[in-house]
Amino acid sequence: MKAPKRDIAIIGVGTTKYGEHWNYSLKDLITEAGIRAIEDAKISGNDIELIVGGSMSSGMFVGQEHTGALFADYMGLNPKPAIRTEAACASSSVALRVGCMAIASGMHDCVAIGGAEKMTDVYGSQATTALAGAMDRDNEAYFGLTFPGVYAMMAKRHMHQYGTTREQLSLVAVKNHSNAMHNPYAQYHKKISVDDVMRSPLVADPLRLLDCSPIADGAACIIIVPAESARKYTDTPIYIRASVQASDTLGMYMRHDITTINANIQAAKLAYQMAGVKPAGIDVAEVHDCFTINEIISCEDLGFCKKGAGGKMVQEGETQIGSRIPVNTSGGLKAKGHPVGATGAGQIVELVKQLRGDAGKRQVDGAETALAHNVGGSGSTVAIHILSRNRGKVC
Amino acid sequence: MKAPKRDIAIIGVGTTKYGEHWNYSLKDLITEAGIRAIEDAKISGNDIELIVGGSMSSGMFVGQEHTGALFADYMGLNPKPAIRTEAACASSSVALRVGCMAIASGMHDCVAIGGAEKMTDVYGSQATTALAGAMDRDNEAYFGLTFPGVYAMMAKRHMHQYGTTREQLSLVAVKNHSNAMHNPYAQYHKKISVDDVMRSPLVADPLRLLDCSPIADGAACIIIVPAESARKYTDTPIYIRASVQASDTLGMYMRHDITTINANIQAAKLAYQMAGVKPAGIDVAEVHDCFTINEIISCEDLGFCKKGAGGKMVQEGETQIGSRIPVNTSGGLKAKGHPVGATGAGQIVELVKQLRGDAGKRQVDGAETALAHNVGGSGSTVAIHILSRNRGKVC
């Protein structure tokens, strides 16, 4: 995997509020996010040459496949080509990676990256059943394993091996709910305490309800162009300094160590190399906190602290806004919400706002370089993007 | 949409037999096709830098999403990045287009394109329900429309407007079943007559059972590299001279004319321009015959005959092997089978064999240039690839 031959910049972003949108269909969601991104980029729909849209399980959720063409259709962009990507909860980060390829290949000059999921009124099955499609269906899901179960095993082992505490898990949720208070697009605007987490129902020991990201509806959209033309559109282009992805087994039973995600390690190494930065050079990060334990494990794997020290780092407040490495300023998946196909694109929306200095009360002062970390399943796919206010070296 | 900045060549192809594979799971299918393509390309799995896999509705069919990572996993390719693309029955043609982008972008130098679908033992719903996810669920499928219904309307109107006959529809099926007799990978090895078609049960007037492509399991795989390095691997690289895609509405009710597919017209125009060839320069074509009427409509839209003359062209034998423009030498979707996510990649497998001169008894003599035409849904996505033995101009 090498850097693209052409630098790429983000010129517009848009998102819906995440939450329970009973009056919105999947296509309403993506259309709203798409129009906001187009308006933000100050372009017309005609400028868009390609749509790449991520959705995870629109078939099992709402009976709708072919969502690339659906997005093009309802955004009024026919006959422009449209591609759906799917990589479970990393679907729209992978869409962004395909968008980068499309531009760097010389085939397209302006690409809309979408992500959307409609999870609250499901078609023909339950949301948990659809989500379990991200794991090995034949060998694990079929026998009753669910994602809370997967991450509970990871948490148990992490606690055993590194002394991570139940309180440290809770503090991830407390921080992310606190950050979401200042994000108008977040699903929850509700401060919670460590006691609240402890009193919430047990889902899969040791994980409780408030350790889990919620079922949500939502969409997000990003407009990208070649870096050389970005300043035609905006005074604050945000450059993509690395777009990287790695894979691991779908089955947990095939992993050597469940306190780490090998695809995190592989993707992070490549991403830092491609962007020419080190973990200490990251000013703000969105880290995939589908369950509280994942923020802890992934912060370690991303090199924000030593292996095993993720729980302590949260407890010491190092991941809070204003501290060493603010993580999930948006509220994260936990409190901003986790409409799975939209999540990766939504992380980018937050970081673009941070790097533009437009994040309001949750702004990280002087943020120059940001990292988005998006996990599919239990880490079978990991996609990492590093964004910067500075174009930097050709990457 | 422009040509990629780097020429691309196919160095290996592999396919499973299409049909009812009761002892094969989705992952068994893709693994078999993948290993055959790797062997054909004489590379090792380590050479592959990216996997792009198309599957349409693996969630609704077998409860498995995240099939990009699944393919990487079961082909032993972790931690290589893996992307699933979905565009209904055009899923793996779109995967090939993403593969072209990946190489032309400079990000990857050897990409495996897969396509797979397991449709015969479905999970939680019926195959027709899953397939209807390719149309507008909210506005059409929900009210009971199915794909045989969609194409039946197109057929009725085409017959009314252009005088296309019931016999001409049947002759498409007769020809494709005859071609499949010589394709060991085809689902059906059974000659049929016009009478057989007429005696088969009515599915959606005027379409009968033998007008419809079958439900199938199957997978296909293609290995691509930059053209400049292709001769390191093979003496018979096949060059991708055009990789093009266009979109149209999902809903039939929004189309101005249902005797043509606008995305066919748009994509064909761009493809011929990119490849620098005209319809008359195509020696052999795979044309998306999900229902017999679609071969007729699409041959017209692709410029193989005048609009409205598609039925007559079949009747006069012009699309037979040895005639003016052989169409669906593989047996087509009708007789080779239509495992939807595999179909686009499978068309490319056939054409590579034709251009290499390896197609045995179904060989088109002296074939130099070939066209693959793959439709998603009712033409909401159309992907066209033009392949050639000759590298030609940089495209």
CSV table of N, CA and C in Angstrom, one decimal, chain B residues 114-217:
chain,number,residue,atom,x,y,z
B,114,GLY,N,-12.9,-9.9,-6.7
B,114,GLY,CA,-13.8,-11.1,-6.5
B,114,GLY,C,-15.2,-10.7,-6.7
B,115,GLY,N,-16.0,-11.7,-7.0
B,115,GLY,CA,-17.4,-11.6,-7.0
B,115,GLY,C,-18.0,-12.9,-6.5
B,116,ALA,N,-19.0,-12.9,-5.6
B,116,ALA,CA,-19.6,-14.1,-5.2
B,116,ALA,C,-21.0,-13.9,-4.7
B,117,GLU,N,-21.8,-14.9,-4.8
B,117,GLU,CA,-23.1,-14.9,-4.2
B,117,GLU,C,-23.5,-16.4,-3.9
B,118,LYS,N,-24.2,-16.5,-2.8
B,118,LYS,CA,-24.7,-17.8,-2.4
B,118,LYS,C,-26.2,-17.6,-2.3
B,119,MET,N,-27.0,-18.1,-3.2
B,119,MET,CA,-28.4,-17.7,-3.3
B,119,MET,C,-29.3,-18.9,-3.1
B,120,THR,N,-28.8,-20.1,-3.0
B,120,THR,CA,-29.8,-21.3,-3.0
B,120,THR,C,-30.3,-21.7,-1.6
B,121,ASP,N,-29.5,-21.5,-0.6
B,121,ASP,CA,-30.1,-21.7,0.7
B,121,ASP,C,-30.1,-20.5,1.5
B,122,VAL,N,-31.2,-19.7,1.4
B,122,VAL,CA,-31.2,-18.4,1.9
B,122,VAL,C,-31.6,-18.3,3.4
B,123,TYR,N,-31.2,-17.2,4.0
B,123,TYR,CA,-31.3,-17.0,5.4
B,123,TYR,C,-32.4,-16.0,5.7
B,124,GLY,N,-33.5,-16.4,6.3
B,124,GLY,CA,-34.4,-15.5,6.8
B,124,GLY,C,-35.4,-14.8,5.8
B,125,SER,N,-35.2,-15.0,4.5
B,125,SER,CA,-36.1,-14.4,3.6
B,125,SER,C,-35.9,-15.2,2.3
B,126,GLN,N,-36.8,-14.9,1.3
B,126,GLN,CA,-36.7,-15.6,0.0
B,126,GLN,C,-35.8,-14.8,-1.0
B,127,ALA,N,-35.2,-15.6,-1.9
B,127,ALA,CA,-34.3,-15.0,-2.9
B,127,ALA,C,-34.9,-13.8,-3.6
B,128,THR,N,-36.2,-13.9,-4.0
B,128,THR,CA,-36.8,-12.9,-4.7
B,128,THR,C,-37.0,-11.6,-3.8
B,129,THR,N,-37.2,-11.8,-2.6
B,129,THR,CA,-37.3,-10.6,-1.6
B,129,THR,C,-35.9,-9.9,-1.6
B,130,ALA,N,-34.8,-10.7,-1.4
B,130,ALA,CA,-33.5,-10.1,-1.4
B,130,ALA,C,-33.2,-9.4,-2.7
B,131,LEU,N,-33.5,-10.0,-3.8
B,131,LEU,CA,-33.2,-9.4,-5.1
B,131,LEU,C,-34.0,-8.1,-5.3
B,132,ALA,N,-35.2,-8.0,-4.8
B,132,ALA,CA,-36.0,-6.8,-4.9
B,132,ALA,C,-35.4,-5.6,-4.2
B,133,GLY,N,-34.4,-5.9,-3.3
B,133,GLY,CA,-33.7,-4.8,-2.7
B,133,GLY,C,-32.9,-4.0,-3.7
B,134,ALA,N,-32.7,-4.5,-4.9
B,134,ALA,CA,-32.1,-3.7,-5.9
B,134,ALA,C,-32.9,-2.7,-6.6
B,135,MET,N,-34.3,-2.7,-6.3
B,135,MET,CA,-35.2,-1.7,-6.8
B,135,MET,C,-35.5,-0.8,-5.7
B,136,ASP,N,-36.4,0.2,-6.0
B,136,ASP,CA,-36.8,1.1,-5.0
B,136,ASP,C,-37.7,0.4,-4.0
B,137,ARG,N,-37.2,0.1,-2.8
B,137,ARG,CA,-38.0,-0.7,-1.9
B,137,ARG,C,-39.2,0.1,-1.4
B,138,ASP,N,-39.1,1.3,-1.0
B,138,ASP,CA,-40.2,2.1,-0.4
B,138,ASP,C,-41.3,2.3,-1.4
B,139,ASN,N,-41.0,2.5,-2.7
B,139,ASN,CA,-42.0,3.0,-3.7
B,139,ASN,C,-42.4,1.9,-4.6
B,140,GLU,N,-41.7,0.8,-4.7
B,140,GLU,CA,-42.1,-0.3,-5.7
B,140,GLU,C,-42.1,-1.7,-5.0
B,141,ALA,N,-41.0,-2.1,-4.5
B,141,ALA,CA,-40.9,-3.5,-4.0
B,141,ALA,C,-41.9,-3.7,-2.9
B,142,TYR,N,-42.1,-2.7,-2.0
B,142,TYR,CA,-43.0,-2.8,-0.9
B,142,TYR,C,-44.4,-3.1,-1.4
B,143,PHE,N,-44.8,-2.6,-2.6
B,143,PHE,CA,-46.1,-2.8,-3.1
B,143,PHE,C,-46.2,-4.1,-3.9
B,144,GLY,N,-45.1,-4.9,-3.9
B,144,GLY,CA,-45.3,-6.2,-4.5
B,144,GLY,C,-44.6,-6.4,-5.9
B,145,LEU,N,-43.9,-5.3,-6.4
B,145,LEU,CA,-43.2,-5.5,-7.7
B,145,LEU,C,-42.0,-6.4,-7.5
B,146,THR,N,-41.8,-7.3,-8.4
B,146,THR,CA,-40.5,-8.1,-8.4
B,146,THR,C,-39.8,-7.9,-9.7
B,147,PHE,N,-38.6,-8.4,-9.8
B,147,PHE,CA,-37.8,-8.2,-11.1
B,147,PHE,C,-38.4,-8.8,-12.3
B,148,PRO,N,-39.0,-10.0,-12.2
B,148,PRO,CA,-39.7,-10.5,-13.4
B,148,PRO,C,-40.8,-9.5,-13.8
B,149,GLY,N,-41.5,-8.9,-12.9
B,149,GLY,CA,-42.5,-7.9,-13.2
B,149,GLY,C,-41.9,-6.7,-13.9
B,150,VAL,N,-40.8,-6.2,-13.4
B,150,VAL,CA,-40.1,-5.1,-14.0
B,150,VAL,C,-39.8,-5.4,-15.5
B,151,TYR,N,-39.1,-6.5,-15.7
B,151,TYR,CA,-38.7,-6.8,-17.1
B,151,TYR,C,-39.9,-7.2,-18.0
B,152,ALA,N,-40.9,-7.7,-17.4
B,152,ALA,CA,-42.1,-8.0,-18.2
B,152,ALA,C,-42.7,-6.7,-18.7
B,153,MET,N,-42.7,-5.7,-17.9
B,153,MET,CA,-43.3,-4.4,-18.4
B,153,MET,C,-42.4,-3.9,-19.5
B,154,MET,N,-41.1,-4.0,-19.3
B,154,MET,CA,-40.2,-3.5,-20.4
B,154,MET,C,-40.4,-4.3,-21.7
B,155,ALA,N,-40.6,-5.7,-21.5
B,155,ALA,CA,-40.9,-6.5,-22.7
B,155,ALA,C,-42.2,-6.1,-23.4
B,156,LYS,N,-43.2,-6.0,-22.6
B,156,LYS,CA,-44.6,-5.7,-23.2
B,156,LYS,C,-44.5,-4.4,-24.0
B,157,ARG,N,-43.8,-3.4,-23.4
B,157,ARG,CA,-43.8,-2.1,-24.1
B,157,ARG,C,-42.9,-2.2,-25.4
B,158,HIS,N,-41.8,-3.0,-25.3
B,158,HIS,CA,-40.9,-3.1,-26.4
B,158,HIS,C,-41.6,-3.8,-27.6
B,159,MET,N,-42.4,-4.8,-27.2
B,159,MET,CA,-43.2,-5.6,-28.2
B,159,MET,C,-44.2,-4.6,-28.9
B,160,HIS,N,-44.8,-3.8,-28.0
B,160,HIS,CA,-45.8,-2.9,-28.5
B,160,HIS,C,-45.2,-1.8,-29.5
B,161,GLN,N,-44.1,-1.3,-29.0
B,161,GLN,CA,-43.5,-0.2,-29.7
B,161,GLN,C,-42.7,-0.6,-31.0
B,162,TYR,N,-42.0,-1.7,-30.9
B,162,TYR,CA,-41.1,-2.1,-32.0
B,162,TYR,C,-41.5,-3.4,-32.7
B,163,GLY,N,-42.6,-4.0,-32.3
B,163,GLY,CA,-43.0,-5.2,-32.9
B,163,GLY,C,-42.1,-6.4,-32.6
B,164,THR,N,-41.4,-6.3,-31.5
B,164,THR,CA,-40.6,-7.5,-31.0
B,164,THR,C,-41.6,-8.6,-30.7
B,165,THR,N,-41.2,-9.9,-31.1
B,165,THR,CA,-42.1,-11.0,-31.0
B,165,THR,C,-41.7,-11.9,-29.8
B,166,ARG,N,-42.7,-12.7,-29.4
B,166,ARG,CA,-42.5,-13.7,-28.4
B,166,ARG,C,-41.4,-14.7,-28.8
B,167,GLU,N,-41.4,-15.0,-30.1
B,167,GLU,CA,-40.4,-16.0,-30.6
B,167,GLU,C,-39.0,-15.4,-30.5
B,168,GLN,N,-38.9,-14.1,-30.8
B,168,GLN,CA,-37.5,-13.5,-30.7
B,168,GLN,C,-37.0,-13.5,-29.2
B,169,LEU,N,-37.9,-13.3,-28.3
B,169,LEU,CA,-37.5,-13.5,-26.9
B,169,LEU,C,-37.0,-14.9,-26.6
B,170,SER,N,-37.7,-15.9,-27.1
B,170,SER,CA,-37.3,-17.3,-26.9
B,170,SER,C,-36.0,-17.6,-27.5
B,171,LEU,N,-35.7,-17.0,-28.7
B,171,LEU,CA,-34.5,-17.3,-29.4
B,171,LEU,C,-33.2,-16.8,-28.7
B,172,VAL,N,-33.4,-15.8,-27.8
B,172,VAL,CA,-32.3,-15.4,-26.9
B,172,VAL,C,-31.9,-16.6,-26.0
B,173,ALA,N,-33.0,-17.1,-25.4
B,173,ALA,CA,-32.7,-18.2,-24.5
B,173,ALA,C,-32.2,-19.5,-25.2
B,174,VAL,N,-32.7,-19.7,-26.4
B,174,VAL,CA,-32.3,-20.9,-27.1
B,174,VAL,C,-30.8,-20.8,-27.5
B,175,LYS,N,-30.4,-19.6,-28.0
B,175,LYS,CA,-29.0,-19.4,-28.3
B,175,LYS,C,-28.1,-19.5,-27.1
B,176,ASN,N,-28.5,-18.9,-26.0
B,176,ASN,CA,-27.6,-18.9,-24.8
B,176,ASN,C,-27.5,-20.3,-24.2
B,177,HIS,N,-28.6,-21.1,-24.2
B,177,HIS,CA,-28.5,-22.5,-23.8
B,177,HIS,C,-27.5,-23.3,-24.7
B,178,SER,N,-27.6,-23.0,-26.0
B,178,SER,CA,-26.8,-23.7,-26.9
B,178,SER,C,-25.3,-23.4,-26.7
B,179,ASN,N,-25.0,-22.1,-26.4
B,179,ASN,CA,-23.6,-21.7,-26.1
B,179,ASN,C,-23.1,-22.4,-24.8
B,180,ALA,N,-24.0,-22.5,-23.8
B,180,ALA,CA,-23.6,-23.0,-22.5
B,180,ALA,C,-23.2,-24.5,-22.6
B,181,MET,N,-23.6,-25.2,-23.6
B,181,MET,CA,-23.3,-26.6,-23.8
B,181,MET,C,-21.8,-26.8,-23.8
B,182,HIS,N,-21.1,-25.7,-24.3
B,182,HIS,CA,-19.6,-25.9,-24.4
B,182,HIS,C,-18.9,-25.2,-23.3
B,183,ASN,N,-19.6,-24.7,-22.3
B,183,ASN,CA,-18.9,-24.1,-21.1
B,183,ASN,C,-19.0,-25.0,-19.9
B,184,PRO,N,-17.9,-25.6,-19.5
B,184,PRO,CA,-17.9,-26.5,-18.4
B,184,PRO,C,-18.4,-25.8,-17.1
B,185,TYR,N,-18.2,-24.5,-17.0
B,185,TYR,CA,-18.6,-23.8,-15.7
B,185,TYR,C,-20.0,-23.4,-15.7
B,186,ALA,N,-20.8,-23.6,-16.8
B,186,ALA,CA,-22.2,-23.2,-16.8
B,186,ALA,C,-23.1,-24.0,-15.9
B,187,GLN,N,-24.2,-23.4,-15.4
B,187,GLN,CA,-25.1,-24.1,-14.6
B,187,GLN,C,-25.9,-25.1,-15.4
B,188,TYR,N,-26.3,-24.8,-16.6
B,188,TYR,CA,-27.1,-25.7,-17.4
B,188,TYR,C,-26.4,-26.2,-18.6
B,189,HIS,N,-26.4,-27.5,-18.8
B,189,HIS,CA,-25.9,-28.1,-20.1
B,189,HIS,C,-27.1,-28.8,-20.7
B,190,LYS,N,-28.0,-28.0,-21.2
B,190,LYS,CA,-29.3,-28.5,-21.7
B,190,LYS,C,-29.8,-27.7,-22.8
B,191,LYS,N,-29.8,-28.3,-24.0
B,191,LYS,CA,-30.3,-27.5,-25.2
B,191,LYS,C,-31.8,-27.3,-25.0
B,192,ILE,N,-32.3,-26.2,-25.4
B,192,ILE,CA,-33.7,-26.0,-25.4
B,192,ILE,C,-34.2,-25.4,-26.7
B,193,SER,N,-35.5,-25.6,-27.0
B,193,SER,CA,-36.0,-25.1,-28.3
B,193,SER,C,-37.0,-24.0,-28.0
B,194,VAL,N,-37.4,-23.3,-29.0
B,194,VAL,CA,-38.4,-22.2,-28.9
B,194,VAL,C,-39.7,-22.8,-28.3
B,195,ASP,N,-40.0,-24.0,-28.7
B,195,ASP,CA,-41.2,-24.7,-28.1
B,195,ASP,C,-41.1,-24.9,-26.6
B,196,ASP,N,-39.9,-25.3,-26.2
B,196,ASP,CA,-39.6,-25.5,-24.7
B,196,ASP,C,-39.9,-24.2,-24.0
B,197,VAL,N,-39.4,-23.1,-24.5
B,197,VAL,CA,-39.6,-21.8,-23.8
B,197,VAL,C,-41.1,-21.5,-23.8
B,198,MET,N,-41.9,-21.7,-24.9
B,198,MET,CA,-43.3,-21.4,-24.9
B,198,MET,C,-44.1,-22.3,-24.0
B,199,ARG,N,-43.6,-23.5,-23.8
B,199,ARG,CA,-44.3,-24.5,-22.9
B,199,ARG,C,-43.9,-24.3,-21.4
B,200,SER,N,-42.9,-23.5,-21.1
B,200,SER,CA,-42.5,-23.3,-19.7
B,200,SER,C,-43.5,-22.4,-19.0
B,201,PRO,N,-43.6,-22.5,-17.7
B,201,PRO,CA,-44.7,-21.8,-17.0
B,201,PRO,C,-44.5,-20.2,-17.2
B,202,LEU,N,-45.7,-19.6,-17.2
B,202,LEU,CA,-45.7,-18.1,-17.3
B,202,LEU,C,-45.3,-17.6,-15.9
B,203,VAL,N,-44.3,-16.7,-15.9
B,203,VAL,CA,-43.9,-16.0,-14.7
B,203,VAL,C,-44.5,-14.7,-14.5
B,204,ALA,N,-44.3,-13.8,-15.5
B,204,ALA,CA,-44.9,-12.5,-15.5
B,204,ALA,C,-45.0,-12.1,-17.0
B,205,ASP,N,-46.3,-12.1,-17.4
B,205,ASP,CA,-46.6,-12.0,-18.8
B,205,ASP,C,-45.9,-10.8,-19.5
B,206,PRO,N,-45.1,-11.0,-20.6
B,206,PRO,CA,-45.0,-12.2,-21.4
B,206,PRO,C,-43.8,-13.1,-21.1
B,207,LEU,N,-43.2,-12.9,-19.9
B,207,LEU,CA,-42.0,-13.7,-19.6
B,207,LEU,C,-42.3,-15.0,-19.0
B,208,ARG,N,-41.7,-16.1,-19.6
B,208,ARG,CA,-41.9,-17.4,-19.0
B,208,ARG,C,-40.7,-17.9,-18.3
B,209,LEU,N,-40.8,-19.0,-17.6
B,209,LEU,CA,-39.6,-19.5,-16.8
B,209,LEU,C,-38.3,-19.5,-17.6
B,210,LEU,N,-38.4,-20.0,-18.8
B,210,LEU,CA,-37.1,-20.1,-19.6
B,210,LEU,C,-36.7,-18.7,-20.2
B,211,ASP,N,-37.4,-17.7,-19.9
B,211,ASP,CA,-36.9,-16.3,-20.2
B,211,ASP,C,-36.0,-15.8,-19.1
B,212,CYS,N,-36.1,-16.4,-17.9
B,212,CYS,CA,-35.5,-15.9,-16.7
B,212,CYS,C,-34.2,-16.6,-16.4
B,213,SER,N,-33.2,-15.8,-16.0
B,213,SER,CA,-31.9,-16.4,-15.5
B,213,SER,C,-32.2,-17.0,-14.2
B,214,PRO,N,-31.4,-18.1,-13.8
B,214,PRO,CA,-31.8,-18.9,-12.6
B,214,PRO,C,-31.1,-18.3,-11.4
B,215,ILE,N,-31.6,-18.7,-10.2
B,215,ILE,CA,-31.0,-18.5,-8.9
B,215,ILE,C,-29.7,-19.4,-8.9
B,216,ALA,N,-28.6,-18.9,-8.5
B,216,ALA,CA,-27.4,-19.7,-8.6
B,216,ALA,C,-26.4,-19.4,-7.4
B,217,ASP,N,-25.5,-20.3,-7.1
B,217,ASP,CA,-24.4,-20.0,-6.3
B,217,ASP,C,-23.2,-19.9,-7.2
